[in-house]
Coordinates of C-alpha atoms in Angstrom, one line a residue:
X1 CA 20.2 27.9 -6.1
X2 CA 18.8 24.8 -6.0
X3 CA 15.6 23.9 -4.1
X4 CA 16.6 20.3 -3.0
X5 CA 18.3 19.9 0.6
X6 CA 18.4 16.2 0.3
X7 CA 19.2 14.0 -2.6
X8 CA 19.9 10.5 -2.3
X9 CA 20.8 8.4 -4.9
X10 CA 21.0 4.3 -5.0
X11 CA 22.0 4.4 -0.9
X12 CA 23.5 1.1 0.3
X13 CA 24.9 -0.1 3.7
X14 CA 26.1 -3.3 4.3
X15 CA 27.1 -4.4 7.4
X16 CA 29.3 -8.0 7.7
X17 CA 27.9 -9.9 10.8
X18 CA 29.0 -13.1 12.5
X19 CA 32.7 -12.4 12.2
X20 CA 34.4 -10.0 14.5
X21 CA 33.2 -12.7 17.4
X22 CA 36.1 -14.8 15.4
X23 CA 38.7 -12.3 14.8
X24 CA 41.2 -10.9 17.5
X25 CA 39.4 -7.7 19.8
X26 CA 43.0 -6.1 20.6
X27 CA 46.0 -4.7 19.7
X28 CA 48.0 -7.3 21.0
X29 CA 45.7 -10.2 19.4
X30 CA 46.0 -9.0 16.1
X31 CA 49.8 -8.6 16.6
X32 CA 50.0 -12.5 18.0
X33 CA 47.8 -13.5 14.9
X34 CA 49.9 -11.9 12.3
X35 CA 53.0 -13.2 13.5
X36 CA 52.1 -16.6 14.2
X37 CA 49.8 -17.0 11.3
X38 CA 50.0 -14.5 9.0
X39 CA 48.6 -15.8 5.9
X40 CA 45.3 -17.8 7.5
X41 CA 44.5 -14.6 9.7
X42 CA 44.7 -12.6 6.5
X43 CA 42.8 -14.9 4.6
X44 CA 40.5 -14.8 6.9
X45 CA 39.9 -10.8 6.9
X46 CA 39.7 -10.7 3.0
X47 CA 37.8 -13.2 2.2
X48 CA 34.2 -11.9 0.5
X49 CA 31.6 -12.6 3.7
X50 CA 29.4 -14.9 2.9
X51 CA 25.5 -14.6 2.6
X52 CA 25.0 -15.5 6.2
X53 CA 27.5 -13.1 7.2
X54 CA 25.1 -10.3 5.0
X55 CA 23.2 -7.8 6.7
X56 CA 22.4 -5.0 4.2
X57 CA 20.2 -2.6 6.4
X58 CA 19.7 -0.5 3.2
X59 CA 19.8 -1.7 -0.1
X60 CA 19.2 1.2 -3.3
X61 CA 17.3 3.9 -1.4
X62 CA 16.8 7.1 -3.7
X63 CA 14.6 10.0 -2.7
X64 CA 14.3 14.0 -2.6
X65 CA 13.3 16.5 0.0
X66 CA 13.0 20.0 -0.7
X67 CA 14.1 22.7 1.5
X68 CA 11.4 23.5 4.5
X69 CA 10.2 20.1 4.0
X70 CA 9.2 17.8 6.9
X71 CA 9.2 14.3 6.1
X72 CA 8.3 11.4 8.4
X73 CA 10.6 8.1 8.0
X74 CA 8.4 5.4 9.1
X75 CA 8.8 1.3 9.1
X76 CA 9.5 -2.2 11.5
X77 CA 12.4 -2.0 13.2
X78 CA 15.2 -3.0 11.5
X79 CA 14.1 -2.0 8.6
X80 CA 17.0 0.5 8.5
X81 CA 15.6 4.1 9.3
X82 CA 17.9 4.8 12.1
X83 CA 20.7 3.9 9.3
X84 CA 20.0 6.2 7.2
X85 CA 19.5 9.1 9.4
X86 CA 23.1 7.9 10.6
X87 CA 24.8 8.5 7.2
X88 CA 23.0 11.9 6.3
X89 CA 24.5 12.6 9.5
X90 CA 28.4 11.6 8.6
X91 CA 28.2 9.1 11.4
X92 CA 28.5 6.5 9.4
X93 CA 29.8 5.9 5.6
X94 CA 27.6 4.1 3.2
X95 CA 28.6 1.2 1.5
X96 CA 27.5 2.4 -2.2
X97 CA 25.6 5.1 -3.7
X98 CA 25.6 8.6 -2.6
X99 CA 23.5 11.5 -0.4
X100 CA 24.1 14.8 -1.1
X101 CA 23.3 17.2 2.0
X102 CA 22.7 21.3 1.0
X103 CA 23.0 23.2 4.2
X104 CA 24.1 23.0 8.0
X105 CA 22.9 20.1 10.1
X106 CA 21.6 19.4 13.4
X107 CA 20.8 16.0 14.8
X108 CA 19.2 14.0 17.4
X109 CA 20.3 10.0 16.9
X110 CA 21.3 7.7 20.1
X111 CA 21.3 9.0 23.4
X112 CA 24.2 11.3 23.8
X113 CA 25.4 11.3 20.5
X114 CA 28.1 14.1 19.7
X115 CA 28.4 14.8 23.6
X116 CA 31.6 14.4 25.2
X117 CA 31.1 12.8 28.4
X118 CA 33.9 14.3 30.3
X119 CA 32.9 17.7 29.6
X120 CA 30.0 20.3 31.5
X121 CA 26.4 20.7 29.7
X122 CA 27.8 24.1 29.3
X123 CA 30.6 22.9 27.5
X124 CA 29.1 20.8 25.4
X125 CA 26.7 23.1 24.0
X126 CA 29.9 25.3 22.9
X127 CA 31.3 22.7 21.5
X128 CA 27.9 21.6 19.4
X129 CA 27.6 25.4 18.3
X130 CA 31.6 25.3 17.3
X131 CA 30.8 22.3 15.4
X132 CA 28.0 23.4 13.6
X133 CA 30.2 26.7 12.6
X134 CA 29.0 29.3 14.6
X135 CA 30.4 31.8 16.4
X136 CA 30.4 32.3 20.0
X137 CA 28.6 35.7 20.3
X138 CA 25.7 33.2 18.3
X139 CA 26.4 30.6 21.0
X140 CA 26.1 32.6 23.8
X141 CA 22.4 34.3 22.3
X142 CA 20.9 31.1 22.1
X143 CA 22.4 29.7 25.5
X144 CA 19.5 31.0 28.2
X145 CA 17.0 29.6 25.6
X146 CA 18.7 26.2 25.4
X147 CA 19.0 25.7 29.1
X148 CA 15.7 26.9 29.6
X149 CA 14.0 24.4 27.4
X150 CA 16.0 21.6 28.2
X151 CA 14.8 22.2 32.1
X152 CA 18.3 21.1 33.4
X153 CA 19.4 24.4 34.5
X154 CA 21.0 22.9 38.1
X155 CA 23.1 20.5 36.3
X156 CA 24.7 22.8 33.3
X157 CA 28.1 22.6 34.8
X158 CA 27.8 18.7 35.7
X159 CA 29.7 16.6 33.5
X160 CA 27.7 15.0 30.9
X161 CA 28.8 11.2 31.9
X162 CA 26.5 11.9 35.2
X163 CA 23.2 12.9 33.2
X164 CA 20.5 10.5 33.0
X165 CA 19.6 9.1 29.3
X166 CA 16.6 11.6 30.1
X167 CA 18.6 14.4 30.4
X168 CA 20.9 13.7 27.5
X169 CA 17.8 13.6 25.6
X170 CA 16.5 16.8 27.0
X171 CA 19.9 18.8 26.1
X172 CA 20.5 17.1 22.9
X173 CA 17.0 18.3 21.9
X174 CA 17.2 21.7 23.0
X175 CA 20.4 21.7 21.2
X176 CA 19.0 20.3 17.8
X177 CA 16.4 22.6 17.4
X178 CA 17.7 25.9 19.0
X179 CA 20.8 26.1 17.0
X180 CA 19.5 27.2 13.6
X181 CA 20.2 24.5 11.3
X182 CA 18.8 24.2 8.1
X183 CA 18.5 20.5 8.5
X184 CA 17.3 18.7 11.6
X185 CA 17.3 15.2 11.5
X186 CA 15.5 13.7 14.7
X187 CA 15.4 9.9 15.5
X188 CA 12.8 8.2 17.6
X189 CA 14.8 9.3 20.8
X190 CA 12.4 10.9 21.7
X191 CA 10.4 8.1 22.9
X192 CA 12.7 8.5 25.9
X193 CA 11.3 11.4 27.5
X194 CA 8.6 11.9 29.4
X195 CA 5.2 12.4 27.9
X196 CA 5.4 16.3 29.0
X197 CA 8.4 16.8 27.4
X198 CA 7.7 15.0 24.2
X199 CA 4.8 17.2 23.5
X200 CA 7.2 20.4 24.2
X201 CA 9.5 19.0 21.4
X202 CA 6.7 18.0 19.2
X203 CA 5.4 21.8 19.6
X204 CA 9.2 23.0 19.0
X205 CA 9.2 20.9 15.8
X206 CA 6.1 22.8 14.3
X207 CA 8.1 26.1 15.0
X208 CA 10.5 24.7 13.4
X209 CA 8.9 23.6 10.1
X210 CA 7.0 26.9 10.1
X211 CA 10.3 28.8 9.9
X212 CA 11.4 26.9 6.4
X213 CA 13.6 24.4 7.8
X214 CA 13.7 20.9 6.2
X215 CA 13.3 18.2 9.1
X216 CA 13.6 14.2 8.7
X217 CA 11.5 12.7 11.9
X218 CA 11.8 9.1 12.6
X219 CA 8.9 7.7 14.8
X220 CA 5.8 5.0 15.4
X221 CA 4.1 7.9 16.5
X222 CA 1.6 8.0 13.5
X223 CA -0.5 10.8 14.8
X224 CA 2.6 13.2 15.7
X225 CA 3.7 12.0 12.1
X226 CA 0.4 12.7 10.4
X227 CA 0.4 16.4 12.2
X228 CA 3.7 17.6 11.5
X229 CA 4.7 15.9 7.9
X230 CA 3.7 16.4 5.0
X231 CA 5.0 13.8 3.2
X232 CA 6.6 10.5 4.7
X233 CA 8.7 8.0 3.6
X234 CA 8.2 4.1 4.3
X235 CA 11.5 2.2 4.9
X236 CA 11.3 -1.7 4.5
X237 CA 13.4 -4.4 4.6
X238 CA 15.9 -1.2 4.0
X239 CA 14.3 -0.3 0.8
X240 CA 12.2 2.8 0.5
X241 CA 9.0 1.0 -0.3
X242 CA 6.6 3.9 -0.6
X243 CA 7.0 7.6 -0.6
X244 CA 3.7 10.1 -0.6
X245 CA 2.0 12.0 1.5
X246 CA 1.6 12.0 5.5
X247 CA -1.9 9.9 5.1
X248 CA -1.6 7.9 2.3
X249 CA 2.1 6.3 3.2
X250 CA 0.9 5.8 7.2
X251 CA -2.6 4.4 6.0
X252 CA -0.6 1.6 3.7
X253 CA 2.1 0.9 6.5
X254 CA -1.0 0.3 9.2
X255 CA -3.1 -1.8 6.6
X256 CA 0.6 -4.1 6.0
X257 CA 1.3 -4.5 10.1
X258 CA -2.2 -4.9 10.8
X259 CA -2.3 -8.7 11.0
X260 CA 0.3 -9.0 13.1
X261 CA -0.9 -10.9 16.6
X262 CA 2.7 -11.2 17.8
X263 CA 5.8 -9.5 18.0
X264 CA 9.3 -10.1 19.4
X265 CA 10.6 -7.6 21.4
X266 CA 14.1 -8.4 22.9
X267 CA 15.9 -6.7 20.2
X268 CA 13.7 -3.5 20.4
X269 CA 16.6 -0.4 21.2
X270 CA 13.5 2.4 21.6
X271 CA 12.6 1.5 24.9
X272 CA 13.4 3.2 28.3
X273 CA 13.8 1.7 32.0
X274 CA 16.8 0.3 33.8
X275 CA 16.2 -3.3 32.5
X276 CA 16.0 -5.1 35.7
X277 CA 13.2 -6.7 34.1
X278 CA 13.2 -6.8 30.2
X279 CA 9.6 -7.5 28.3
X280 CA 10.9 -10.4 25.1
X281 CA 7.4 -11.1 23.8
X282 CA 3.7 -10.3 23.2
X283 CA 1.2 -12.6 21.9
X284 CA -2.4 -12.1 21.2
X285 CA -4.8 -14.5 20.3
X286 CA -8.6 -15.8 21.1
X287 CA -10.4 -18.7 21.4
X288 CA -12.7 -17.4 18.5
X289 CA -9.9 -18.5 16.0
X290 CA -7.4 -16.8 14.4
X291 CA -8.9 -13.1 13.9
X292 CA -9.6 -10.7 16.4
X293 CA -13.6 -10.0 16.7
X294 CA -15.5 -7.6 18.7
X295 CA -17.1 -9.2 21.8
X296 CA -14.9 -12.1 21.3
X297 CA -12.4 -12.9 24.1
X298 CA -9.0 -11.8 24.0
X299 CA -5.8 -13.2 25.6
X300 CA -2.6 -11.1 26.1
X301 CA 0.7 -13.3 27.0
X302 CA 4.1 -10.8 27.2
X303 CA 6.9 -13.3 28.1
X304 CA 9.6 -11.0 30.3
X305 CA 13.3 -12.4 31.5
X306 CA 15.3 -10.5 34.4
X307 CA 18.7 -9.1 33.9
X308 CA 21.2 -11.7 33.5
X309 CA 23.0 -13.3 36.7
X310 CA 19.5 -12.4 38.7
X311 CA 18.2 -15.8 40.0
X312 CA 16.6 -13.8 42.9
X313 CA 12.2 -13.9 43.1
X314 CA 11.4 -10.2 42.0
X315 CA 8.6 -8.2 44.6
X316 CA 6.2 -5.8 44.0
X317 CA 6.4 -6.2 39.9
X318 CA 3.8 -4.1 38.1
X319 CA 2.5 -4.9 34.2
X320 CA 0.6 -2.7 32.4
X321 CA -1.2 -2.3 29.0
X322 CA -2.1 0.7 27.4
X323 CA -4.1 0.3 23.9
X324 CA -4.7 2.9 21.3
X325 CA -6.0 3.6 18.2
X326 CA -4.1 3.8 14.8
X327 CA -3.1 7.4 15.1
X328 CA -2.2 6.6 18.9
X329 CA -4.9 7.9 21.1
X330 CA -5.2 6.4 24.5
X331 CA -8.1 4.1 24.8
X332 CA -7.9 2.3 27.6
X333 CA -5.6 0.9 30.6
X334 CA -5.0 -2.4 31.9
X335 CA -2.6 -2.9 35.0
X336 CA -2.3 -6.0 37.4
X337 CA -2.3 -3.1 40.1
X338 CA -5.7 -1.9 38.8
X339 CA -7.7 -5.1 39.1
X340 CA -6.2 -6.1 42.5
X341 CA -3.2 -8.2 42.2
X342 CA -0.3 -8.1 43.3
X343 CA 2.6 -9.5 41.8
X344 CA 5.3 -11.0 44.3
X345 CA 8.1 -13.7 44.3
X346 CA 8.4 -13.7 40.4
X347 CA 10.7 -16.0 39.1
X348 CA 13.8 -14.5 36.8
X349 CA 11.8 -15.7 33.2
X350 CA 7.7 -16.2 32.3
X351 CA 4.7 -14.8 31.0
X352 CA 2.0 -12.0 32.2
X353 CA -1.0 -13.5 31.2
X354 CA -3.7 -11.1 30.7
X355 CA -7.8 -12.0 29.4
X356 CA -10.4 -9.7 28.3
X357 CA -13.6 -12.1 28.4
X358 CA -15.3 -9.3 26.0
X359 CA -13.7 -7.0 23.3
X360 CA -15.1 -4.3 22.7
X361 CA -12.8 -2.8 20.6
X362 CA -15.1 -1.7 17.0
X363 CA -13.6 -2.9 13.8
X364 CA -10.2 -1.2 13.1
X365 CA -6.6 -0.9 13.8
X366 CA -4.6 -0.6 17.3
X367 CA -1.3 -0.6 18.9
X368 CA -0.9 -1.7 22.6
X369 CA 1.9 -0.2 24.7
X370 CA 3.4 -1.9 27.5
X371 CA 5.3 -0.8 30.6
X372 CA 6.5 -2.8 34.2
X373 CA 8.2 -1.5 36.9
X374 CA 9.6 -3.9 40.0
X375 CA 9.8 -2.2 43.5
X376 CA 8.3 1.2 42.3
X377 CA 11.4 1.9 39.5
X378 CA 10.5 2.0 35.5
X379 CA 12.0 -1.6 34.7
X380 CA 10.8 -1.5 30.6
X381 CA 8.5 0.9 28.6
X382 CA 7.9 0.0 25.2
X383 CA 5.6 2.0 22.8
X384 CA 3.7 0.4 20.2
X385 CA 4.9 -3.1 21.4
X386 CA 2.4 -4.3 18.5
X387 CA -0.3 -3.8 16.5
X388 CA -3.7 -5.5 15.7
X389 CA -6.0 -5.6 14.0
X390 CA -10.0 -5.9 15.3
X391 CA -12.3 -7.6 13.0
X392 CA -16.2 -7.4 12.9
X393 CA -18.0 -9.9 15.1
X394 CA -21.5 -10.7 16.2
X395 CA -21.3 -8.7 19.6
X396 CA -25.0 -8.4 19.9
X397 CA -26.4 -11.2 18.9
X398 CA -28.0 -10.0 15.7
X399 CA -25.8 -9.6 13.2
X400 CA -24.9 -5.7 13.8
X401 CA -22.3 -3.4 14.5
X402 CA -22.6 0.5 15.3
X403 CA -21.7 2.4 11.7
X404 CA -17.9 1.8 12.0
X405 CA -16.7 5.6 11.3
X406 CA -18.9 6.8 14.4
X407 CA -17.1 5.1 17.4
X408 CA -14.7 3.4 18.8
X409 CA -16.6 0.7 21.6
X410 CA -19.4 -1.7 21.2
X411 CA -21.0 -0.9 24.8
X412 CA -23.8 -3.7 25.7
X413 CA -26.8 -2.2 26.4
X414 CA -30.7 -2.9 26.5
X415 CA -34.2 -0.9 25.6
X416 CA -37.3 -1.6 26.5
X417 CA -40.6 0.7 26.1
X418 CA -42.4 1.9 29.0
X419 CA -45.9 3.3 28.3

């Protein structure tokens, strides 16, 4: 038998954008079109798309995984990770090329993925189980264990349709990993649970790997990334730009996204809140130029727009900031609550402004995190909202730094001599 559970071979998926807006949504539209214009609406659906209507979100991805291989998938988003994951899973057909999958399957994609809505927790997890081609007397071994871990015991018999995206991702984890595949494909889903429960899954995953299973992780978490793989993939511009190990492959995608002072975020899908307030930008920049420095001054803009059709002033808004280092320690917080303010009667679209008159940040790379809450709910949390990188500056006046690889903060300090 062959030691390969993945093989993937010149993977393509091209998606056609811009042209469903134009072309009937229903039944009965399509009907009216054909009838009343059969050869334009026709024409019209088999034309060749054109280049603007192009998306490939992969384009000639081969790799191979043994079995009992864990392998991080790491890149931008968009770069078409969560794509791929989708076809190894059957969700989705690719448009060329081929992936051949050796072995049972579990997965952990969007938020309720494979769950039927109508049906109980309990339910559900029979069905998974049936799915995956076990037997109930397997089922029903594994069930205590799967409720217990997913901490949802009270609402087992609740319909899924009523579970919070927390809970789905609580059950569909549980499920995932407790149901013995022999491939267990997880997706950055995760980023929706809380920080307790993320490190139970993280610590599930290791058991996991250590039993000989072959997992594909998706995630910006670097660290968890480094820890648990050991070899990782990078996925850009849906091309598999570089595969190696854990440390080389994270070290080359930190050192490419280093630069970056700005990011877009209205388009990013791994975030968490109810969205009554939705974070669209960050900027960084400092009146030092265009480099970061240590002891320069640092200013943090994050441009934010209520939901749509809200045009009323927003109380009690909170904005916070959490940085950390390349492998995603936590370094420091910065909140509006922390230093005093409080943010009331904010209009439906603006900017946080935020200024650090020192850095003191050493040379290196780091991610900032961002969260905001309005009247005491989560509104938006977004990890790894962008990274940066800190350049070397003249902090104390002399033409010296600390030895970079011995810590993290330029602290200012004097000495004197007292005899």
């Amino acid at each position: 038998m062959t030691d390969i559970a993945i093989k993937v071979e010149n993977l393509s998926k091209m998606y056609r954008i811009g042209v469903e807006e134009s072309h009937p949504q229903t039944a009965a539209q399509t009907t009216r079109s054909l009838v009343t214009s059969p050869f334009s609406y026709l024409r019209r659906m088999m034309r060749p798309p054109t280049e603007e209507e192009t998306l490939w979100a992969l384009n000639d991805v081969s790799f191979e995984i043994k079995r009992g291989e864990v392998v991080g998938i790491i890149g931008r988003n968009g770069a078409g990770k969560s794509t791929l994951l989708k076809i190894l899973s059957r969700i989705t057909e690719p448009t060329s090329g081929r992936a051949e999958i050796r072995g049972r399957v579990g997965s952990l994609l969007e938020v309720g993925t494979g769950f039927h809505p109508e049906l109980t927790g309990r339910e559900n997890i029979y069905l998974s189980g049936a799915l995956l081609g076990m037997r109930r007397e397997e089922i029903d071994r594994q069930f205590d264990e799967i409720v217990d871990f997913s901490g949802i015991e009270r609402f087992i018999d609740t319909p899924i349709k009523r579970y919070s995206s927390g809970m789905n991702v609580r059950l569909g984890f549980a499920l995932a990993a407790h149901l013995h595949p022999d491939i267990l494909l997880i997706d950055e889903v995760l980023a929706v649970g809380d920080a307790e429960f993320q490190k139970k899954c993280l610590g599930k995953m290791g058991e996991v790997a250590k039993a000989g299973r072959t997992i594909l992780f998706v995630s910006h978490n670097m660290a968890a990334i480094m820890s648990l793989c050991q070899n990782a993939i990078l996925i850009d511009e849906g091309r598999n730009k570089l595969i190696g190990s854990s440390k080389s492959v994270v070290g080359s995608y930190l050192s490419d996204i280093a630069n970056d002072t700005s990011a877009y975020l209205g388009d990013r899908a791994d975030r968490s809140g109810n969205q009554t307030l939705k974070l669209m930008r960050i900027d960084l920049s400092s009146s030092g130029g265009e480099v970061i420095q240590t002891g320069n001054d640092l200013t943090m803009s994050i441009a934010y727009k209520a939901s749509p059709g809200s045009d009323v002033l927003l109380q009690d808004v909170h904005i916070a900031a959490n940085f950390r280092d390349r492998l995603g320690m936590k370094l420091f917080h910065l909140s509006n609550g922390t230093s005093g303010l409080n943010f009331n009667d904010v209009p439906s679209e603006g900017a946080f402004i935020c200024h650090i008159p020192s850095l003191q940040l050493m040379p290196g790379t780091y991610s900032i995190n961002l969260f905001c809450a309005v009247g005491g709910d989560s509104a938006d949390k977004i990890e790894e909202a962008v990274f940066f990188e800190v350049h070397p500056g003249d902090f104390f006046g002399n033409g010296r730094l600390p030895a970079q690889r011995e810590v993290i903060f330029a602290v200012p300090h004097s000495w004197r001599l007292k005899s």
